[in-house]
């Protein structure tokens, strides 16, 4: 198994366990056991539990930002915004445990560098789309795009978690439609 495959297995195990029981309660032993690797393999690849979590956040935020950027169609601001919201819903549909980790663990002081990266990359996609929409006159020109980007991201994150936990049978398109109707009513 390649080093990249090993890291992916450890990331998957770590995010699942942290989502289930929280960062503090998750041990390297449990992560190694779930990943099917030796505890030493975790330390060899990441140095420590904190190093593993930092690498996990970096890796996952990069993937999330890539998914949001890919969802940005580059078309008119509001249409692109709708696409980015759907892209975020789909990402968290596929990576539900990471959504729970973001909501529960990410905002601790220890992970401020990861929060800054999230703000720059993932929330930056939302901010860019909102700036385009404001520049084209599709939304209010006085909208605070940084705050709006954070609010949109948080709203979609929370709704994605709720949908997976409470309404898994609800089509993602229905959830998306409700979100964009709310957005369109507030940003224009």
JSON list of C-alpha atoms in Angstrom, two decimals:
[
{"chain": "A", "resi": 1, "resn": "UNK", "atom": "CA", "xyz": [0.00, 0.00, 0.00]},
{"chain": "A", "resi": 2, "resn": "UNK", "atom": "CA", "xyz": [1.36, 3.43, -0.94]},
{"chain": "A", "resi": 3, "resn": "UNK", "atom": "CA", "xyz": [1.93, 6.19, 1.60]},
{"chain": "A", "resi": 4, "resn": "UNK", "atom": "CA", "xyz": [-0.90, 8.16, -0.01]},
{"chain": "A", "resi": 5, "resn": "UNK", "atom": "CA", "xyz": [-3.29, 5.20, 0.41]},
{"chain": "A", "resi": 6, "resn": "UNK", "atom": "CA", "xyz": [-2.25, 4.81, 4.05]},
{"chain": "A", "resi": 7, "resn": "UNK", "atom": "CA", "xyz": [-2.82, 8.50, 4.75]},
{"chain": "A", "resi": 8, "resn": "UNK", "atom": "CA", "xyz": [-6.25, 8.31, 3.09]},
{"chain": "A", "resi": 9, "resn": "UNK", "atom": "CA", "xyz": [-7.24, 5.33, 5.27]},
{"chain": "A", "resi": 10, "resn": "UNK", "atom": "CA", "xyz": [-6.06, 7.14, 8.40]},
{"chain": "A", "resi": 11, "resn": "UNK", "atom": "CA", "xyz": [-7.89, 10.35, 7.38]},
{"chain": "A", "resi": 12, "resn": "UNK", "atom": "CA", "xyz": [-11.11, 8.41, 6.82]},
{"chain": "A", "resi": 13, "resn": "UNK", "atom": "CA", "xyz": [-10.84, 6.64, 10.18]},
{"chain": "A", "resi": 14, "resn": "UNK", "atom": "CA", "xyz": [-9.93, 9.85, 12.01]},
{"chain": "A", "resi": 15, "resn": "UNK", "atom": "CA", "xyz": [-12.74, 11.96, 10.57]},
{"chain": "A", "resi": 16, "resn": "UNK", "atom": "CA", "xyz": [-15.30, 9.24, 11.26]},
{"chain": "A", "resi": 17, "resn": "UNK", "atom": "CA", "xyz": [-14.19, 8.78, 14.87]},
{"chain": "A", "resi": 18, "resn": "UNK", "atom": "CA", "xyz": [-13.90, 12.51, 15.57]},
{"chain": "A", "resi": 19, "resn": "UNK", "atom": "CA", "xyz": [-17.37, 13.03, 14.09]},
{"chain": "A", "resi": 20, "resn": "UNK", "atom": "CA", "xyz": [-18.75, 10.24, 16.28]},
{"chain": "A", "resi": 21, "resn": "UNK", "atom": "CA", "xyz": [-17.11, 11.04, 19.61]},
{"chain": "A", "resi": 22, "resn": "UNK", "atom": "CA", "xyz": [-15.27, 14.36, 19.35]},
{"chain": "A", "resi": 23, "resn": "UNK", "atom": "CA", "xyz": [-11.60, 15.24, 19.03]},
{"chain": "A", "resi": 24, "resn": "UNK", "atom": "CA", "xyz": [-10.77, 14.99, 22.75]},
{"chain": "A", "resi": 25, "resn": "UNK", "atom": "CA", "xyz": [-12.22, 11.50, 23.13]},
{"chain": "A", "resi": 26, "resn": "UNK", "atom": "CA", "xyz": [-10.64, 10.12, 19.95]},
{"chain": "A", "resi": 27, "resn": "UNK", "atom": "CA", "xyz": [-7.36, 8.29, 20.51]},
{"chain": "A", "resi": 28, "resn": "UNK", "atom": "CA", "xyz": [-4.58, 7.45, 18.10]},
{"chain": "A", "resi": 29, "resn": "UNK", "atom": "CA", "xyz": [-5.07, 3.80, 19.08]},
{"chain": "A", "resi": 30, "resn": "UNK", "atom": "CA", "xyz": [-8.71, 3.93, 17.97]},
{"chain": "A", "resi": 31, "resn": "UNK", "atom": "CA", "xyz": [-7.81, 5.70, 14.73]},
{"chain": "A", "resi": 32, "resn": "UNK", "atom": "CA", "xyz": [-5.11, 3.14, 13.92]},
{"chain": "A", "resi": 33, "resn": "UNK", "atom": "CA", "xyz": [-7.43, 0.25, 14.73]},
{"chain": "A", "resi": 34, "resn": "UNK", "atom": "CA", "xyz": [-10.24, 1.57, 12.53]},
{"chain": "A", "resi": 35, "resn": "UNK", "atom": "CA", "xyz": [-7.80, 2.34, 9.70]},
{"chain": "A", "resi": 36, "resn": "UNK", "atom": "CA", "xyz": [-6.29, -1.14, 9.95]},
{"chain": "A", "resi": 37, "resn": "UNK", "atom": "CA", "xyz": [-2.77, 0.17, 10.48]},
{"chain": "A", "resi": 38, "resn": "UNK", "atom": "CA", "xyz": [-0.28, 0.09, 13.33]},
{"chain": "A", "resi": 39, "resn": "UNK", "atom": "CA", "xyz": [-0.26, 2.96, 15.81]},
{"chain": "A", "resi": 40, "resn": "UNK", "atom": "CA", "xyz": [3.33, 3.63, 14.79]},
{"chain": "A", "resi": 41, "resn": "UNK", "atom": "CA", "xyz": [2.17, 4.17, 11.21]},
{"chain": "A", "resi": 42, "resn": "UNK", "atom": "CA", "xyz": [-0.02, 7.05, 12.38]},
{"chain": "A", "resi": 43, "resn": "UNK", "atom": "CA", "xyz": [2.88, 8.62, 14.28]},
{"chain": "A", "resi": 44, "resn": "UNK", "atom": "CA", "xyz": [5.28, 8.02, 11.37]},
{"chain": "A", "resi": 45, "resn": "UNK", "atom": "CA", "xyz": [2.96, 9.79, 8.94]},
{"chain": "A", "resi": 46, "resn": "UNK", "atom": "CA", "xyz": [1.71, 12.62, 11.16]},
{"chain": "A", "resi": 47, "resn": "UNK", "atom": "CA", "xyz": [3.96, 12.90, 14.22]},
{"chain": "A", "resi": 48, "resn": "UNK", "atom": "CA", "xyz": [1.11, 13.29, 16.73]},
{"chain": "A", "resi": 49, "resn": "UNK", "atom": "CA", "xyz": [-2.64, 13.35, 17.11]},
{"chain": "A", "resi": 50, "resn": "UNK", "atom": "CA", "xyz": [-2.53, 17.14, 16.66]},
{"chain": "A", "resi": 51, "resn": "UNK", "atom": "CA", "xyz": [-0.40, 16.73, 13.54]},
{"chain": "A", "resi": 52, "resn": "UNK", "atom": "CA", "xyz": [-2.88, 14.22, 12.17]},
{"chain": "A", "resi": 53, "resn": "UNK", "atom": "CA", "xyz": [-5.82, 16.54, 12.82]},
{"chain": "A", "resi": 54, "resn": "UNK", "atom": "CA", "xyz": [-4.02, 19.50, 11.25]},
{"chain": "A", "resi": 55, "resn": "UNK", "atom": "CA", "xyz": [-3.18, 17.44, 8.16]},
{"chain": "A", "resi": 56, "resn": "UNK", "atom": "CA", "xyz": [-6.76, 16.13, 8.05]},
{"chain": "A", "resi": 57, "resn": "UNK", "atom": "CA", "xyz": [-8.15, 19.67, 8.15]},
{"chain": "A", "resi": 58, "resn": "UNK", "atom": "CA", "xyz": [-5.72, 20.87, 5.48]},
{"chain": "A", "resi": 59, "resn": "UNK", "atom": "CA", "xyz": [-6.54, 17.93, 3.20]},
{"chain": "A", "resi": 60, "resn": "UNK", "atom": "CA", "xyz": [-10.31, 18.19, 3.71]},
{"chain": "A", "resi": 61, "resn": "UNK", "atom": "CA", "xyz": [-10.46, 21.98, 3.34]},
{"chain": "A", "resi": 62, "resn": "UNK", "atom": "CA", "xyz": [-8.47, 21.71, 0.12]},
{"chain": "A", "resi": 63, "resn": "UNK", "atom": "CA", "xyz": [-10.96, 19.14, -1.22]},
{"chain": "A", "resi": 64, "resn": "UNK", "atom": "CA", "xyz": [-13.94, 21.26, -0.10]},
{"chain": "A", "resi": 65, "resn": "UNK", "atom": "CA", "xyz": [-12.50, 24.40, -1.68]},
{"chain": "A", "resi": 66, "resn": "UNK", "atom": "CA", "xyz": [-11.86, 22.47, -4.90]},
{"chain": "A", "resi": 67, "resn": "UNK", "atom": "CA", "xyz": [-15.44, 21.21, -4.96]},
{"chain": "A", "resi": 68, "resn": "UNK", "atom": "CA", "xyz": [-16.82, 24.73, -4.41]},
{"chain": "A", "resi": 69, "resn": "UNK", "atom": "CA", "xyz": [-14.54, 26.22, -7.05]},
{"chain": "A", "resi": 70, "resn": "UNK", "atom": "CA", "xyz": [-15.58, 23.50, -9.51]},
{"chain": "A", "resi": 71, "resn": "UNK", "atom": "CA", "xyz": [-19.23, 24.28, -8.76]},
{"chain": "A", "resi": 72, "resn": "UNK", "atom": "CA", "xyz": [-18.71, 27.98, -9.56]},
{"chain": "A", "resi": 73, "resn": "UNK", "atom": "CA", "xyz": [-19.89, 28.10, -13.13]},
{"chain": "A", "resi": 74, "resn": "UNK", "atom": "CA", "xyz": [-18.43, 31.55, -13.71]},
{"chain": "A", "resi": 75, "resn": "UNK", "atom": "CA", "xyz": [-21.80, 32.67, -15.06]},
{"chain": "A", "resi": 76, "resn": "UNK", "atom": "CA", "xyz": [-23.88, 35.45, -13.57]},
{"chain": "A", "resi": 77, "resn": "UNK", "atom": "CA", "xyz": [-23.41, 35.86, -9.85]},
{"chain": "A", "resi": 78, "resn": "UNK", "atom": "CA", "xyz": [-26.77, 34.57, -8.63]},
{"chain": "A", "resi": 79, "resn": "UNK", "atom": "CA", "xyz": [-26.75, 31.53, -10.94]},
{"chain": "A", "resi": 80, "resn": "UNK", "atom": "CA", "xyz": [-23.17, 30.78, -9.86]},
{"chain": "A", "resi": 81, "resn": "UNK", "atom": "CA", "xyz": [-24.19, 31.21, -6.22]},
{"chain": "A", "resi": 82, "resn": "UNK", "atom": "CA", "xyz": [-26.96, 28.65, -6.69]},
{"chain": "A", "resi": 83, "resn": "UNK", "atom": "CA", "xyz": [-24.41, 26.24, -8.20]},
{"chain": "A", "resi": 84, "resn": "UNK", "atom": "CA", "xyz": [-21.94, 26.74, -5.35]},
{"chain": "A", "resi": 85, "resn": "UNK", "atom": "CA", "xyz": [-24.67, 26.06, -2.76]},
{"chain": "A", "resi": 86, "resn": "UNK", "atom": "CA", "xyz": [-25.52, 22.83, -4.59]},
{"chain": "A", "resi": 87, "resn": "UNK", "atom": "CA", "xyz": [-21.82, 21.96, -4.78]},
{"chain": "A", "resi": 88, "resn": "UNK", "atom": "CA", "xyz": [-21.47, 22.38, -1.03]},
{"chain": "A", "resi": 89, "resn": "UNK", "atom": "CA", "xyz": [-24.57, 20.28, -0.36]},
{"chain": "A", "resi": 90, "resn": "UNK", "atom": "CA", "xyz": [-23.21, 17.52, -2.60]},
{"chain": "A", "resi": 91, "resn": "UNK", "atom": "CA", "xyz": [-19.76, 17.66, -1.01]},
{"chain": "A", "resi": 92, "resn": "UNK", "atom": "CA", "xyz": [-21.21, 17.25, 2.46]},
{"chain": "A", "resi": 93, "resn": "UNK", "atom": "CA", "xyz": [-23.54, 14.52, 1.23]},
{"chain": "A", "resi": 94, "resn": "UNK", "atom": "CA", "xyz": [-20.44, 12.59, 0.23]},
{"chain": "A", "resi": 95, "resn": "UNK", "atom": "CA", "xyz": [-18.33, 13.70, 3.22]},
{"chain": "A", "resi": 96, "resn": "UNK", "atom": "CA", "xyz": [-20.86, 13.87, 6.05]},
{"chain": "A", "resi": 97, "resn": "UNK", "atom": "CA", "xyz": [-18.45, 13.10, 8.88]},
{"chain": "A", "resi": 98, "resn": "UNK", "atom": "CA", "xyz": [-16.24, 16.01, 7.81]},
{"chain": "A", "resi": 99, "resn": "UNK", "atom": "CA", "xyz": [-19.26, 18.32, 7.94]},
{"chain": "A", "resi": 100, "resn": "UNK", "atom": "CA", "xyz": [-19.86, 17.30, 11.56]},
{"chain": "A", "resi": 101, "resn": "UNK", "atom": "CA", "xyz": [-16.19, 17.78, 12.41]},
{"chain": "A", "resi": 102, "resn": "UNK", "atom": "CA", "xyz": [-16.26, 21.26, 10.90]},
{"chain": "A", "resi": 103, "resn": "UNK", "atom": "CA", "xyz": [-19.31, 22.23, 12.88]},
{"chain": "A", "resi": 104, "resn": "UNK", "atom": "CA", "xyz": [-18.14, 20.78, 16.19]},
{"chain": "A", "resi": 105, "resn": "UNK", "atom": "CA", "xyz": [-14.35, 21.03, 16.26]},
{"chain": "A", "resi": 106, "resn": "UNK", "atom": "CA", "xyz": [-13.02, 23.53, 13.79]},
{"chain": "A", "resi": 107, "resn": "UNK", "atom": "CA", "xyz": [-13.62, 26.73, 15.69]},
{"chain": "A", "resi": 108, "resn": "UNK", "atom": "CA", "xyz": [-11.34, 25.94, 18.62]},
{"chain": "A", "resi": 109, "resn": "UNK", "atom": "CA", "xyz": [-8.47, 28.35, 19.13]},
{"chain": "A", "resi": 110, "resn": "UNK", "atom": "CA", "xyz": [-5.94, 25.61, 18.37]},
{"chain": "A", "resi": 111, "resn": "UNK", "atom": "CA", "xyz": [-7.08, 25.37, 14.77]},
{"chain": "A", "resi": 112, "resn": "UNK", "atom": "CA", "xyz": [-7.06, 29.07, 13.82]},
{"chain": "A", "resi": 113, "resn": "UNK", "atom": "CA", "xyz": [-4.67, 28.46, 10.94]},
{"chain": "A", "resi": 114, "resn": "UNK", "atom": "CA", "xyz": [-7.14, 25.96, 9.47]},
{"chain": "A", "resi": 115, "resn": "UNK", "atom": "CA", "xyz": [-10.00, 28.43, 10.01]},
{"chain": "A", "resi": 116, "resn": "UNK", "atom": "CA", "xyz": [-7.98, 31.05, 8.12]},
{"chain": "A", "resi": 117, "resn": "UNK", "atom": "CA", "xyz": [-7.42, 28.58, 5.29]},
{"chain": "A", "resi": 118, "resn": "UNK", "atom": "CA", "xyz": [-11.14, 27.74, 5.22]},
{"chain": "A", "resi": 119, "resn": "UNK", "atom": "CA", "xyz": [-11.96, 31.45, 5.11]},
{"chain": "A", "resi": 120, "resn": "UNK", "atom": "CA", "xyz": [-9.48, 32.10, 2.32]},
{"chain": "A", "resi": 121, "resn": "UNK", "atom": "CA", "xyz": [-10.27, 29.13, 0.11]},
{"chain": "A", "resi": 122, "resn": "UNK", "atom": "CA", "xyz": [-13.78, 27.77, 0.64]},
{"chain": "A", "resi": 123, "resn": "UNK", "atom": "CA", "xyz": [-15.49, 30.93, 1.86]},
{"chain": "A", "resi": 124, "resn": "UNK", "atom": "CA", "xyz": [-13.47, 32.82, -0.73]},
{"chain": "A", "resi": 125, "resn": "UNK", "atom": "CA", "xyz": [-15.43, 31.07, -3.47]},
{"chain": "A", "resi": 126, "resn": "UNK", "atom": "CA", "xyz": [-18.69, 32.38, -1.97]},
{"chain": "A", "resi": 127, "resn": "UNK", "atom": "CA", "xyz": [-17.22, 35.88, -1.54]},
{"chain": "A", "resi": 128, "resn": "UNK", "atom": "CA", "xyz": [-16.03, 35.94, -5.15]},
{"chain": "A", "resi": 129, "resn": "UNK", "atom": "CA", "xyz": [-19.42, 34.90, -6.48]},
{"chain": "A", "resi": 130, "resn": "UNK", "atom": "CA", "xyz": [-21.15, 37.51, -4.31]},
{"chain": "A", "resi": 131, "resn": "UNK", "atom": "CA", "xyz": [-18.74, 40.23, -5.52]},
{"chain": "A", "resi": 132, "resn": "UNK", "atom": "CA", "xyz": [-19.54, 39.32, -9.15]},
{"chain": "A", "resi": 133, "resn": "UNK", "atom": "CA", "xyz": [-23.25, 39.44, -8.40]},
{"chain": "A", "resi": 134, "resn": "UNK", "atom": "CA", "xyz": [-22.91, 42.85, -6.73]},
{"chain": "A", "resi": 135, "resn": "UNK", "atom": "CA", "xyz": [-20.78, 44.19, -9.60]},
{"chain": "A", "resi": 136, "resn": "UNK", "atom": "CA", "xyz": [-23.35, 43.05, -12.16]},
{"chain": "A", "resi": 137, "resn": "UNK", "atom": "CA", "xyz": [-26.20, 44.62, -10.19]},
{"chain": "A", "resi": 138, "resn": "UNK", "atom": "CA", "xyz": [-27.88, 41.29, -9.44]},
{"chain": "A", "resi": 139, "resn": "UNK", "atom": "CA", "xyz": [-27.66, 41.79, -5.69]},
{"chain": "A", "resi": 140, "resn": "UNK", "atom": "CA", "xyz": [-27.47, 44.77, -3.38]},
{"chain": "A", "resi": 141, "resn": "UNK", "atom": "CA", "xyz": [-24.19, 46.60, -3.96]},
{"chain": "A", "resi": 142, "resn": "UNK", "atom": "CA", "xyz": [-23.88, 47.40, -0.24]},
{"chain": "A", "resi": 143, "resn": "UNK", "atom": "CA", "xyz": [-23.95, 43.74, 0.84]},
{"chain": "A", "resi": 144, "resn": "UNK", "atom": "CA", "xyz": [-21.06, 42.85, 3.20]},
{"chain": "A", "resi": 145, "resn": "UNK", "atom": "CA", "xyz": [-19.81, 39.95, 1.09]},
{"chain": "A", "resi": 146, "resn": "UNK", "atom": "CA", "xyz": [-17.39, 38.60, 3.70]},
{"chain": "A", "resi": 147, "resn": "UNK", "atom": "CA", "xyz": [-20.09, 38.26, 6.35]},
{"chain": "A", "resi": 148, "resn": "UNK", "atom": "CA", "xyz": [-22.58, 36.99, 3.77]},
{"chain": "A", "resi": 149, "resn": "UNK", "atom": "CA", "xyz": [-20.08, 34.35, 2.58]},
{"chain": "A", "resi": 150, "resn": "UNK", "atom": "CA", "xyz": [-19.61, 33.11, 6.14]},
{"chain": "A", "resi": 151, "resn": "UNK", "atom": "CA", "xyz": [-23.35, 33.09, 6.76]},
{"chain": "A", "resi": 152, "resn": "UNK", "atom": "CA", "xyz": [-24.08, 31.21, 3.54]},
{"chain": "A", "resi": 153, "resn": "UNK", "atom": "CA", "xyz": [-21.40, 28.61, 4.19]},
{"chain": "A", "resi": 154, "resn": "UNK", "atom": "CA", "xyz": [-22.62, 28.07, 7.75]},
{"chain": "A", "resi": 155, "resn": "UNK", "atom": "CA", "xyz": [-26.23, 27.86, 6.70]},
{"chain": "A", "resi": 156, "resn": "UNK", "atom": "CA", "xyz": [-25.52, 25.25, 4.03]},
{"chain": "A", "resi": 157, "resn": "UNK", "atom": "CA", "xyz": [-23.25, 23.30, 6.40]},
{"chain": "A", "resi": 158, "resn": "UNK", "atom": "CA", "xyz": [-25.93, 23.15, 9.09]},
{"chain": "A", "resi": 159, "resn": "UNK", "atom": "CA", "xyz": [-28.70, 22.23, 6.66]},
{"chain": "A", "resi": 160, "resn": "UNK", "atom": "CA", "xyz": [-26.52, 19.53, 5.07]},
{"chain": "A", "resi": 161, "resn": "UNK", "atom": "CA", "xyz": [-25.89, 17.92, 8.46]},
{"chain": "A", "resi": 162, "resn": "UNK", "atom": "CA", "xyz": [-29.55, 18.13, 9.44]},
{"chain": "A", "resi": 163, "resn": "UNK", "atom": "CA", "xyz": [-30.65, 16.63, 6.12]},
{"chain": "A", "resi": 164, "resn": "UNK", "atom": "CA", "xyz": [-28.28, 13.66, 6.48]},
{"chain": "A", "resi": 165, "resn": "UNK", "atom": "CA", "xyz": [-29.26, 13.04, 10.10]},
{"chain": "A", "resi": 166, "resn": "UNK", "atom": "CA", "xyz": [-32.99, 13.69, 10.08]},
{"chain": "A", "resi": 167, "resn": "UNK", "atom": "CA", "xyz": [-34.24, 13.64, 6.49]},
{"chain": "A", "resi": 168, "resn": "UNK", "atom": "CA", "xyz": [-31.97, 11.33, 4.47]},
{"chain": "A", "resi": 169, "resn": "UNK", "atom": "CA", "xyz": [-34.82, 10.44, 2.13]},
{"chain": "A", "resi": 170, "resn": "UNK", "atom": "CA", "xyz": [-35.33, 14.10, 1.15]},
{"chain": "A", "resi": 171, "resn": "UNK", "atom": "CA", "xyz": [-33.84, 14.71, -2.29]},
{"chain": "A", "resi": 172, "resn": "UNK", "atom": "CA", "xyz": [-30.84, 17.00, -2.24]},
{"chain": "A", "resi": 173, "resn": "UNK", "atom": "CA", "xyz": [-32.48, 19.02, -5.03]},
{"chain": "A", "resi": 174, "resn": "UNK", "atom": "CA", "xyz": [-35.43, 19.81, -2.76]},
{"chain": "A", "resi": 175, "resn": "UNK", "atom": "CA", "xyz": [-33.11, 21.04, -0.01]},
{"chain": "A", "resi": 176, "resn": "UNK", "atom": "CA", "xyz": [-31.20, 23.09, -2.57]},
{"chain": "A", "resi": 177, "resn": "UNK", "atom": "CA", "xyz": [-34.38, 24.66, -3.91]},
{"chain": "A", "resi": 178, "resn": "UNK", "atom": "CA", "xyz": [-35.45, 25.74, -0.42]},
{"chain": "A", "resi": 179, "resn": "UNK", "atom": "CA", "xyz": [-32.04, 27.28, 0.27]},
{"chain": "A", "resi": 180, "resn": "UNK", "atom": "CA", "xyz": [-31.87, 29.24, -2.98]},
{"chain": "A", "resi": 181, "resn": "UNK", "atom": "CA", "xyz": [-35.39, 30.56, -2.50]},
{"chain": "A", "resi": 182, "resn": "UNK", "atom": "CA", "xyz": [-34.35, 31.88, 0.90]},
{"chain": "A", "resi": 183, "resn": "UNK", "atom": "CA", "xyz": [-31.18, 33.38, -0.55]},
{"chain": "A", "resi": 184, "resn": "UNK", "atom": "CA", "xyz": [-32.84, 35.07, -3.47]},
{"chain": "A", "resi": 185, "resn": "UNK", "atom": "CA", "xyz": [-35.34, 36.71, -1.15]},
{"chain": "A", "resi": 186, "resn": "UNK", "atom": "CA", "xyz": [-32.66, 38.19, 1.11]},
{"chain": "A", "resi": 187, "resn": "UNK", "atom": "CA", "xyz": [-29.79, 39.28, -1.13]},
{"chain": "A", "resi": 188, "resn": "UNK", "atom": "CA", "xyz": [-31.57, 41.13, -3.90]}
]
